[in-house]
Amino acid sequence: MDFILVLAKIEPKEGCQDSIIEVADDLIFETLQEEGNIDYQLLQPLEGDSLTFVEKWESLDALKRHMASPHFLNFGEETEEFVENMTIQVIGADEISL
């Protein structure tokens, strides 16, 4: 099965990591209910403040619908003041069985 992988790395402003995580709870819950979503996680490193969303989508269309959803747009608005920088990678992937 082919899929789309998204890695969205957030660099929070100093002291703002917990605020982003709190707002992300609703985003994660709602996104996991979306048609076309395979997986959606927020990862936190053992050291440092960065956060990374790891997303797996059935198609680019499903990802685009997600990016237009109210919960996605709301997350962006609510966390704007907490984010220093964000980088997003969108990767087309083929599943390989080992």
Short mmCIF file of C-alpha atoms in Angstrom, two decimals:
data_model
loop_
_atom_site.label_atom_id
_atom_site.label_comp_id
_atom_site.label_asym_id
_atom_site.label_seq_id
_atom_site.Cartn_x
_atom_site.Cartn_y
_atom_site.Cartn_z
CA MET A 1 0.00 0.00 0.00
CA ASP A 2 1.37 3.42 -0.91
CA PHE A 3 0.90 6.25 1.56
CA ILE A 4 1.90 9.80 2.41
CA LEU A 5 4.19 10.40 5.38
CA VAL A 6 4.37 13.82 7.02
CA LEU A 7 7.02 14.95 9.51
CA ALA A 8 6.14 18.32 11.01
CA LYS A 9 8.80 19.51 13.44
CA ILE A 10 7.90 22.35 15.79
CA GLU A 11 10.49 24.41 17.64
CA PRO A 12 8.59 26.04 20.53
CA LYS A 13 9.46 29.40 21.99
CA GLU A 14 11.17 29.01 25.35
CA GLY A 15 8.78 27.65 27.97
CA CYS A 16 5.95 27.03 25.48
CA GLN A 17 6.29 23.28 24.82
CA ASP A 18 3.58 22.29 27.32
CA SER A 19 1.15 24.84 25.88
CA ILE A 20 1.55 23.34 22.40
CA ILE A 21 1.07 19.80 23.72
CA GLU A 22 -2.10 20.85 25.53
CA VAL A 23 -3.62 22.37 22.38
CA ALA A 24 -2.51 19.35 20.32
CA ASP A 25 -4.69 16.93 22.32
CA ASP A 26 -7.87 17.99 20.50
CA LEU A 27 -6.09 18.05 17.12
CA ILE A 28 -4.81 14.51 17.58
CA PHE A 29 -8.17 13.15 18.76
CA GLU A 30 -10.09 14.73 15.86
CA THR A 31 -7.48 13.80 13.25
CA LEU A 32 -7.48 10.13 14.21
CA GLN A 33 -11.22 10.11 13.31
CA GLU A 34 -10.63 11.50 9.81
CA GLU A 35 -11.24 9.42 6.72
CA GLY A 36 -7.90 8.69 5.07
CA ASN A 37 -5.84 9.01 8.25
CA ILE A 38 -3.74 5.94 9.05
CA ASP A 39 -1.77 7.27 12.03
CA TYR A 40 -1.14 10.60 13.78
CA GLN A 41 1.28 11.00 16.67
CA LEU A 42 3.07 13.80 18.48
CA LEU A 43 6.58 12.81 19.54
CA GLN A 44 8.71 14.49 22.16
CA PRO A 45 12.49 13.87 22.35
CA LEU A 46 14.16 12.81 25.58
CA GLU A 47 16.24 16.00 25.45
CA GLY A 48 15.34 19.38 24.02
CA ASP A 49 12.03 21.11 23.46
CA SER A 50 11.23 20.25 19.84
CA LEU A 51 8.03 18.37 19.01
CA THR A 52 7.39 16.30 15.90
CA PHE A 53 4.07 15.27 14.42
CA VAL A 54 4.43 11.97 12.56
CA GLU A 55 1.48 11.49 10.24
CA LYS A 56 0.52 8.71 7.87
CA TRP A 57 -2.18 9.33 5.23
CA GLU A 58 -3.82 7.13 2.59
CA SER A 59 -3.52 9.85 -0.05
CA LEU A 60 -2.52 13.42 -0.76
CA ASP A 61 -6.23 14.29 -1.05
CA ALA A 62 -6.83 13.03 2.51
CA LEU A 63 -3.94 15.17 3.74
CA LYS A 64 -5.30 18.24 1.94
CA ARG A 65 -8.75 17.69 3.51
CA HIS A 66 -7.04 17.48 6.92
CA MET A 67 -5.18 20.75 6.33
CA ALA A 68 -8.51 22.47 5.59
CA SER A 69 -10.29 21.00 8.62
CA PRO A 70 -11.48 23.23 11.46
CA HIS A 71 -9.39 21.40 14.08
CA PHE A 72 -6.19 21.76 12.02
CA LEU A 73 -6.80 25.46 11.36
CA ASN A 74 -7.73 26.01 15.01
CA PHE A 75 -4.47 24.37 16.16
CA GLY A 76 -2.47 26.75 13.98
CA GLU A 77 -4.29 29.78 15.34
CA GLU A 78 -4.08 28.70 18.98
CA THR A 79 -0.38 27.84 18.88
CA GLU A 80 0.91 30.64 16.65
CA GLU A 81 2.21 32.65 19.61
CA PHE A 82 4.03 29.60 21.06
CA VAL A 83 5.97 28.52 17.94
CA GLU A 84 9.45 29.78 17.09
CA ASN A 85 9.83 27.74 13.88
CA MET A 86 8.16 24.85 12.05
CA THR A 87 9.46 22.65 9.24
CA ILE A 88 7.25 20.24 7.34
CA GLN A 89 8.31 17.34 5.14
CA VAL A 90 5.75 15.53 2.99
CA ILE A 91 7.03 12.21 1.67
CA GLY A 92 5.43 9.78 -0.76
CA ALA A 93 6.21 6.28 0.52
CA ASP A 94 5.82 2.68 -0.52
CA GLU A 95 5.21 0.12 2.18
CA ILE A 96 7.81 -2.63 2.11
CA SER A 97 7.46 -5.97 3.87
CA LEU A 98 10.65 -7.33 5.38
#
